[in-house]
Each structure stands twice: as C-alpha cells, then as structure tokens.
Short mmCIF file of C-alpha atoms and ligand atoms in Angstrom, two decimals:
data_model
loop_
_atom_site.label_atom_id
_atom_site.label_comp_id
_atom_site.label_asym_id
_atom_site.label_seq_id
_atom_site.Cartn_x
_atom_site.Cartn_y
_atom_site.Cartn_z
CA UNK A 1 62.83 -27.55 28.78
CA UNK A 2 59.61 -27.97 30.64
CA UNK A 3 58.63 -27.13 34.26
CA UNK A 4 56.42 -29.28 36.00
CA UNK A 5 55.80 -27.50 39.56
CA UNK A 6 54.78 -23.78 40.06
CA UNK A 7 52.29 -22.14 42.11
CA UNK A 8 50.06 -19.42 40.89
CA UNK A 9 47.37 -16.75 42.91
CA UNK A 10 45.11 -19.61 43.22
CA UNK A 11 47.30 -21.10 45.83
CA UNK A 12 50.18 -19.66 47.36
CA UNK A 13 52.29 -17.83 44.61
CA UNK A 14 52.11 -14.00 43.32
CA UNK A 15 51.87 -14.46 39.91
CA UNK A 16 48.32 -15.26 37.76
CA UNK A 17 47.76 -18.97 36.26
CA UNK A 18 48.27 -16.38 32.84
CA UNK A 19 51.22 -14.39 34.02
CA UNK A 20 53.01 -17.97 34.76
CA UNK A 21 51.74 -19.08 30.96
CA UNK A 22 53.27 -16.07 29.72
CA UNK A 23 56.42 -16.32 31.51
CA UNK A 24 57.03 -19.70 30.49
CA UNK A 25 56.88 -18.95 26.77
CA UNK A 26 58.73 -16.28 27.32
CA UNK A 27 61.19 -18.46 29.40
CA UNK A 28 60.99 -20.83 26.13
CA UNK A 29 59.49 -23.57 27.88
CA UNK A 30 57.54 -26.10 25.96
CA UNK A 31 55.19 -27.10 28.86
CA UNK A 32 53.82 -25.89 32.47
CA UNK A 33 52.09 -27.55 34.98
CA UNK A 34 50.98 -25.53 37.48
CA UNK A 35 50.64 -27.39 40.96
CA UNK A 36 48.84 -25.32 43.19
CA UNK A 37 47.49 -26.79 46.50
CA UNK A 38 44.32 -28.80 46.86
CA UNK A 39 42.93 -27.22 43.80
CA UNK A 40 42.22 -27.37 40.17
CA UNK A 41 40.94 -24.11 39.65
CA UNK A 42 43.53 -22.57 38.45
CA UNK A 43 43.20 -25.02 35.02
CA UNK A 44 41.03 -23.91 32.58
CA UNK A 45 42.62 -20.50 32.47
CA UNK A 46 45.88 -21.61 32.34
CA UNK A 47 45.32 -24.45 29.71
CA UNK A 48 43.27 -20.93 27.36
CA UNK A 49 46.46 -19.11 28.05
CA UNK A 50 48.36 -21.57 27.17
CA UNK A 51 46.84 -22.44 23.72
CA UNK A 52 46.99 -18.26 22.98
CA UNK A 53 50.89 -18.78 23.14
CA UNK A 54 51.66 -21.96 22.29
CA UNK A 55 52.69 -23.19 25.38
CA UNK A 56 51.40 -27.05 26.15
CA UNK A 57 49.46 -26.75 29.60
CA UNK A 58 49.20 -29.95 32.24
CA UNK A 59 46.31 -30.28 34.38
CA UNK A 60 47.79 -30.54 37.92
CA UNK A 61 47.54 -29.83 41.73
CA UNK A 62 49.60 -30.42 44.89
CA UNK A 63 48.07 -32.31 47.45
CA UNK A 64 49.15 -32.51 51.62
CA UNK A 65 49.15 -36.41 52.83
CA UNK A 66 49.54 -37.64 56.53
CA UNK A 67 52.88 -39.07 57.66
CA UNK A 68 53.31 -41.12 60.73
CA UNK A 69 55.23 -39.56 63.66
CA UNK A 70 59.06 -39.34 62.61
CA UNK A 71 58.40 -38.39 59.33
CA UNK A 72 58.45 -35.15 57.76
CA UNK A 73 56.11 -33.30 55.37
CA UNK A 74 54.64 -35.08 52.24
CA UNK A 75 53.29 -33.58 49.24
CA UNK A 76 52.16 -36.02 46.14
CA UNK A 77 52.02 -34.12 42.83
CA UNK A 78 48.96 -34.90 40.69
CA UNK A 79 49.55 -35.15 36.73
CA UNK A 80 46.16 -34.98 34.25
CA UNK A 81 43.63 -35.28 36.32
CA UNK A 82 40.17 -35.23 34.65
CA UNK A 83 38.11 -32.26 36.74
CA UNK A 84 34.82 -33.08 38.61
CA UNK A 85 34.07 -36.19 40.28
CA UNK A 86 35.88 -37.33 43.42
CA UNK A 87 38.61 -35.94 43.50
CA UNK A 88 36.99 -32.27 43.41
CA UNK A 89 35.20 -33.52 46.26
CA UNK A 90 38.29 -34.11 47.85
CA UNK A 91 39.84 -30.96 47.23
CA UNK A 92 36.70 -29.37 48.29
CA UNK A 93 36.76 -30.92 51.84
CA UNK A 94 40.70 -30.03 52.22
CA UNK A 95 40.02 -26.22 51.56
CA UNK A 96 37.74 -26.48 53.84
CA UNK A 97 40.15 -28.24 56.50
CA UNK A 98 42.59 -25.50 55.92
CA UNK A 99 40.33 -23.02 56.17
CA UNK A 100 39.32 -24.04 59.69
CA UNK A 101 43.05 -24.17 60.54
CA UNK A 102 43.91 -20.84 59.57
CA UNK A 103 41.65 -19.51 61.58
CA UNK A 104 43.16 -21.46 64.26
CA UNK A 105 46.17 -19.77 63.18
CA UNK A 106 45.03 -16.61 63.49
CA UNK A 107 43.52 -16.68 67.04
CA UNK A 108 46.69 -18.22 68.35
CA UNK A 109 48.35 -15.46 66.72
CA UNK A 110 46.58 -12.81 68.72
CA UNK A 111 46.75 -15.08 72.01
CA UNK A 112 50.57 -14.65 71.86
CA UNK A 113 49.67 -10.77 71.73
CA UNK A 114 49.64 -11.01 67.47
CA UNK A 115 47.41 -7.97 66.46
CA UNK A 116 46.01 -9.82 63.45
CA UNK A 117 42.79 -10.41 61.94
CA UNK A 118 41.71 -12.80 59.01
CA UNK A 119 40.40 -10.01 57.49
CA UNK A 120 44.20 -8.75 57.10
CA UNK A 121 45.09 -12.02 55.74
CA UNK A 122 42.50 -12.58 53.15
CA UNK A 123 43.94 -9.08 51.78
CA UNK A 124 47.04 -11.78 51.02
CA UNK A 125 45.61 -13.60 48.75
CA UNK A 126 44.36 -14.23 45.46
CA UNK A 127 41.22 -16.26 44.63
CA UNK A 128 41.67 -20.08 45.97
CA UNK A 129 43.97 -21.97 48.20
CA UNK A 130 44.48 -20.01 51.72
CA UNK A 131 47.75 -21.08 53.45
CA UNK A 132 50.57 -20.38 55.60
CA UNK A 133 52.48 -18.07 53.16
CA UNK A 134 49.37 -15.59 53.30
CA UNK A 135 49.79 -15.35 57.03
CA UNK A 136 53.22 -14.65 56.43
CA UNK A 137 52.90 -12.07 54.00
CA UNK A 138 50.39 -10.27 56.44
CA UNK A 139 52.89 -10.36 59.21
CA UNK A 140 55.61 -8.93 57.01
CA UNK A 141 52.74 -6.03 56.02
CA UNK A 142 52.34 -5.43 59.56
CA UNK A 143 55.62 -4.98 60.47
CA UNK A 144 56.03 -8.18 63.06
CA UNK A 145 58.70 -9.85 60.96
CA UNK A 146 60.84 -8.84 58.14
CA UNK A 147 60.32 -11.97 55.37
CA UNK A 148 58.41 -14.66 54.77
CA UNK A 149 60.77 -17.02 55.77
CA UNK A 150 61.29 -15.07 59.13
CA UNK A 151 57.28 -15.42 59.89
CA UNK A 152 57.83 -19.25 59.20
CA UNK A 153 60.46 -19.51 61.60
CA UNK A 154 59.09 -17.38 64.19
CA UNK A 155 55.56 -18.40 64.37
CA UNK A 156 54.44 -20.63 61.71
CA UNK A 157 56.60 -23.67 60.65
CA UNK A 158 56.17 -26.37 62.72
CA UNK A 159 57.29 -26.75 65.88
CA UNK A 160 56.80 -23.07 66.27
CA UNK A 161 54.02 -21.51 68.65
CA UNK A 162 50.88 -21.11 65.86
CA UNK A 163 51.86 -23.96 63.67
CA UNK A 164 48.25 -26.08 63.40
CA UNK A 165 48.01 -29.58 61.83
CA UNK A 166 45.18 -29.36 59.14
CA UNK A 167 43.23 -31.96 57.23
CA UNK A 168 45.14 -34.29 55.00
CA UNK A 169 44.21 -37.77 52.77
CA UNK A 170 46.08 -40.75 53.61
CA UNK A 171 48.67 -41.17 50.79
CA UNK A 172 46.99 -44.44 50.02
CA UNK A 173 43.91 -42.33 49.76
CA UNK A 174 45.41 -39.48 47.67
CA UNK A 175 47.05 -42.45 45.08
CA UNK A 176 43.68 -44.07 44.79
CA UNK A 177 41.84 -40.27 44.12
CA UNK A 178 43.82 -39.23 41.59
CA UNK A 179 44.24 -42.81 39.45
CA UNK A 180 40.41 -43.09 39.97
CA UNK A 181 40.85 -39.30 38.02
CA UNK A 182 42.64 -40.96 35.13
CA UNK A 183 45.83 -39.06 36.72
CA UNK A 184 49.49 -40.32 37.48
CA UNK A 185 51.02 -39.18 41.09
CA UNK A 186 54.86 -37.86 41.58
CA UNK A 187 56.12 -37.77 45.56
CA UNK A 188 57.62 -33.88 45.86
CA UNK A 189 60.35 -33.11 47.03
CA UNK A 190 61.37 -36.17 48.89
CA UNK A 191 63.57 -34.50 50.96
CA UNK A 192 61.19 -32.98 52.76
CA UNK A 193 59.55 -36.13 54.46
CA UNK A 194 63.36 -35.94 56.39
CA UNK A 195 64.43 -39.21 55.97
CA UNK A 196 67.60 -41.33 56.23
CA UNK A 197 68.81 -43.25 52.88
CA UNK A 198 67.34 -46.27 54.49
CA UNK A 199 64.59 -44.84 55.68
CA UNK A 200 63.21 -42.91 52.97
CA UNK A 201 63.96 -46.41 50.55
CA UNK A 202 61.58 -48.06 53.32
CA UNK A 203 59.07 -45.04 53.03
CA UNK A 204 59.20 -45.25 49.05
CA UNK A 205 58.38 -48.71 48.46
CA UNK A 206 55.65 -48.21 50.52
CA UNK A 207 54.04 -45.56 48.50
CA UNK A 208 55.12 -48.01 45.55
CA UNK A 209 52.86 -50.38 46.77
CA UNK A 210 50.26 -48.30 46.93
CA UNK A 211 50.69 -47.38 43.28
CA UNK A 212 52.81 -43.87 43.44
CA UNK A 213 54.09 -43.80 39.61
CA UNK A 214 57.12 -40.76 39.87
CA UNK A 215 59.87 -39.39 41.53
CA UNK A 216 60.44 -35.54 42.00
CA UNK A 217 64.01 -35.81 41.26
CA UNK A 218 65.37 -32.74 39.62
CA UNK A 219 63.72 -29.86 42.69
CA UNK A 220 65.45 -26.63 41.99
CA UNK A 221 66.49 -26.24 45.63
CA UNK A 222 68.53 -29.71 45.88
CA UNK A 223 71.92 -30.30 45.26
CA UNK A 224 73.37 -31.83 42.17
CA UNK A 225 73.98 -34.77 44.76
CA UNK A 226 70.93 -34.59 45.65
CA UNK A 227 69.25 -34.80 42.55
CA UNK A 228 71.51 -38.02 41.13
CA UNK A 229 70.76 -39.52 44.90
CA UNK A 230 66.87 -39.15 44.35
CA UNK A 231 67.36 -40.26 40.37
CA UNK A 232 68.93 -43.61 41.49
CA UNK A 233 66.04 -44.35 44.05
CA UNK A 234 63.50 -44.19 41.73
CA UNK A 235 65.14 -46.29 39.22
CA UNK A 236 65.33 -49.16 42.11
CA UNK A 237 61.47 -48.86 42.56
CA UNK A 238 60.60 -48.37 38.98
CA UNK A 239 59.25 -44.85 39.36
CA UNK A 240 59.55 -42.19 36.67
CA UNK A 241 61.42 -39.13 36.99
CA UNK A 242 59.37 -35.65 37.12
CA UNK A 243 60.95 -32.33 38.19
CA UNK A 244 60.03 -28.35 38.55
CA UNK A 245 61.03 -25.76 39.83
CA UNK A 246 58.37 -25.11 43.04
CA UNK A 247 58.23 -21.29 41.72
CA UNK A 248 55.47 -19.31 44.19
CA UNK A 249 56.82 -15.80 42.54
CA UNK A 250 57.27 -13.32 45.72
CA UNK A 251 57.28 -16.32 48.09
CA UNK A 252 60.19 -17.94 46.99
CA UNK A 253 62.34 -15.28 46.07
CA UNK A 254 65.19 -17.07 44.59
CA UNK A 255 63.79 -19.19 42.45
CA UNK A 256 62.63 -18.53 38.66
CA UNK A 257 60.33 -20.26 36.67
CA UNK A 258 62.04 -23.17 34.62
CA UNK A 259 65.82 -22.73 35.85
CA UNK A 260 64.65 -21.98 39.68
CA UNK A 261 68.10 -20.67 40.90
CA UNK A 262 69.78 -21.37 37.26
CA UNK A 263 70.60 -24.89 37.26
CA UNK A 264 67.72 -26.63 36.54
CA UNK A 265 66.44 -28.04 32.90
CA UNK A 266 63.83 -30.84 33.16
CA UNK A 267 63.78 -32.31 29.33
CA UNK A 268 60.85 -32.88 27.68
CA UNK A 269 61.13 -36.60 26.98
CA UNK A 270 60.03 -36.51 30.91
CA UNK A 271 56.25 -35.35 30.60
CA UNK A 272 55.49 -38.02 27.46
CA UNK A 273 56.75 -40.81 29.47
CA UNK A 274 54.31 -39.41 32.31
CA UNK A 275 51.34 -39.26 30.27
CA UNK A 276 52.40 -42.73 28.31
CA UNK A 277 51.47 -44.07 32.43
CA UNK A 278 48.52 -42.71 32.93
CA UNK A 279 45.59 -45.30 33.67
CA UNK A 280 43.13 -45.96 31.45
P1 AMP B 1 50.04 -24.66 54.14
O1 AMP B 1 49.78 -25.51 52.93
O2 AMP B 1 49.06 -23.58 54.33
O3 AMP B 1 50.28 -25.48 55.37
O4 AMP B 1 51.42 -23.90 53.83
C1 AMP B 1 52.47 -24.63 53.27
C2 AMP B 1 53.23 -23.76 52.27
O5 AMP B 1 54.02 -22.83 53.00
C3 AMP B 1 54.22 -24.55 51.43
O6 AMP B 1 53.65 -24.91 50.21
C4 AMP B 1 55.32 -23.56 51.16
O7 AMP B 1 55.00 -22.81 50.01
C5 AMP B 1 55.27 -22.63 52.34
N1 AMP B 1 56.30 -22.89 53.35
C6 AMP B 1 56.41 -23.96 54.17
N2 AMP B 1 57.46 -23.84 55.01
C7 AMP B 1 58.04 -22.64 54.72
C8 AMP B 1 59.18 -21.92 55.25
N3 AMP B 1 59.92 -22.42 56.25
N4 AMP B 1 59.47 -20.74 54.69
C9 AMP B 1 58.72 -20.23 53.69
N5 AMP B 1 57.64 -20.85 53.15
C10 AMP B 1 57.31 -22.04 53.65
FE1 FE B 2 53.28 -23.60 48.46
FE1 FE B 3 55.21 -28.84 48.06
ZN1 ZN B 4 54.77 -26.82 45.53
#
C-alpha cells in the first residue's frame, strides 16, 4: 500500500513532513509522497525521515492551474521533480501570489466587520504554504465559526463574500514546468473541476494534449463508482492511474493517512509505472 497525496505543516496540514514519514511506516506503507501546495520544501526532510525508517519518499507538490469560466477547481499533482531551476521559480512567484491574496482575504474579512488580523493567521501555520485553511483555523480560534468547513462555507469558498482568485500557471504551463523538471503530472481529484461525463472527457483530452501523464483515480473521498468511473477515463486517454488519500491531519478530519476514511489501498505496482514515465 502506498499513498501518494498528503499535506504536511509546510502547506496546509497539521502534521510535520516527519510526523507523516513516521505515520506511514507505522501505517505499513511502502511509500509517501507528500503533495503540499506550490512547494518543495517540505522534501529533503521528508526523503531523511524517510530513509531513518525505511519508508521510500517521492519528491512531490500540488500545484493550482486556471480553468476557463464553467469549470471548477484544478489541481495537477507533480511526481519527481528535480529541485532548483524553473520550476522553484515558479513556485516562488505563486507563494508570492497567494500571499498577496490572503491579505486580500483578510481586509475583506474585517470590511464585513471580521475582527482579524494576519498576524492571527500566521499563528495558523507552520513554515511554508499560507492558504485558506489557515484563515479558517483562525476563525474557528476566534470563535466566528465552529469548523473549518463552516469558515469555508461562510466566508471563504468561493462564491462566498472573502473568497479571492490568486495567481495560478496555465495547465499547459504547469505540464511544461514540471516535464522540463524531469517530473510526470497526475490531474487531482477530477471531480473537483465539476464536470459532466462529456464534459470532463472533453476537458481531459485536452490536458492530454498538452502532455498530462496520470489520472487521480482512487481519492479517498469518492465513491467506489466514482473511482471505477475515473479508472475507465483514463484508460480511454492512455493516462496512468495515481491515487492518495489528500490527508491535511486536523483539516480534514475524517480522513487517515493511507486508508483516508478506510477504504482506500493504492498498490504499489502504481508508483513504478509512474516513475517508468518520467522524461528523460
Ligand atoms: P488555497 O490554496 O489557499 O486557495 O486553499 C485551498 C485549500 O483549502 C485546499 O487545498 C483544501 O485543503 C482547502 N479547502 C478548499 N475548500 C474547502 C472546504 N470547502 N472546506 C474545507 N477545506 C477546504
Ligand atoms: Fe490543501
Ligand atoms: Fe488538491
Ligand atoms: Zn491536496
């Protein structure tokens, strides 16, 4: 069993790129790749930790791409990428995009009578990727909303009163990055993007053409249907098959690392046939 899709403190989950190494040995996984948002930083701790126990560690990172109007929220998945060199560059630049945002957050925030500072949300987080989730968790500390989920729906999802748009790459661009980084690409949880069958096909062979390599197929929080219906697509377009469990620790309450809510067990074979694609 392997899990290729966590967050750790560098990003938006609770738990240190060690305390995730250490949970998936003791979870008995055989490999992690830990996916935080536009960064890589979390990677040369985990990969230490990960030789220490035995458990094989991926280089990896999440990154945000633009959809046109109609379609939902894309995230492409980025498998061994080499650090430095453009893509870092990239990543740099999109921390810095959110980072403008979330200030816009904030200030919108107080406008609607929010008594929040960034100060309060900085005590959020750990030592990377600022996002939504540590907005959240300051509103929860401040007693506005009970859970996380309740500050999304409230205030920060979108279509809500303080959601901001932030900067993004162009999937074409975020393909081209991380091949250009000797790394392969996986579109996340496709259900996300909010799609019709047809649609989402449509969407799909687009990124195809552009050279997207995977599938997220098995995603903790979909359906067995679900899963088979996202399985079959990517065997029309050729894509591989990669799957995780999106763990974020506190933020994500019912999922675990490896089984997320119990039902989940992405086999090995799946990460050698990934790395047997990467470009060379
Ligand atoms: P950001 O990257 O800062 O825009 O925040 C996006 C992150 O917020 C995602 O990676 C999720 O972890 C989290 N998120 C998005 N929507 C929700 C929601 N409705 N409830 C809880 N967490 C969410
Ligand atoms: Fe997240
Ligand atoms: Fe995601
Ligand atoms: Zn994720």
């Amino acid at each position: 069993m392997i899990d290729l899709h966590c967050h750790s403190t560098v990003s938006d989950g609770t738990d240190s790129p060690t305390a995730l190494v250490d949970l998936a040995r003791a979870a008995g996984l055989h490999a992690l790749a830990i996916t935080d948002h536009d960064t890589l930083d979390h990677v040369d701790e985990s990969v230490r930790a990960g030789a220490a126990v035995g458990v094989r560690v991926v280089p990896a990172c999440e990154l945000s791409c633009t959809t046109p109007p109609g379609v939902g929220t894309m995230h492409l998945l980025v498998y061994f990428p080499a650090a430095q060199g453009a893509l870092e560059d990239a990543l740099f630049a999109l921390r810095g995009g959110r980072d403008e945002r979330n200030m816009q957050i904030v200030e919108r925030l107080r406008e609607t009578g929010v008594d929040i500072t960034m100060a309060d949300v900085l005590r959020e987080t750990g030592d990377g990727t600022v996002g939504r989730p540590h907005i959240a968790a300051a509103l929860v500390h401040k007693g506005y909303v009970d859970s996380i989920d309740e500050a999304f729906d409230t205030w920060l999802a979108r279509g809500r009163p303080a959601y901001l748009e932030r900067t993004r790459l162009s999937p074409g661009d975020a393909i081209r990055l991380a091949h250009d980084a000797g790394a392969v690409t996986s579109l996340a949880h496709p259900g996300s993007l909010d799609l019709d069958d047809d649609a989402l096909d449509g969407f799909v062979g687009a990124l195809v053409d552009d050279g997207l390599d995977a599938l997220e197929c098995e995603y903790a929080r979909y359906t067995r249907e679900e899963r088979d219906e996202y399985r079959a697509l990517a065997g029309r377009h050729g894509l591989l098959p990669t799957g995780g469990s999106d763990y974020h620790g506190a933020y994500k309450p019912d999922l675990r690392l490896g089984v997320g809510r119990g039902d989940l067990d992405v086999p090995d074979e799946w990460l050698d046939a990934l790395e047997a694609r990467r470009p060379r």
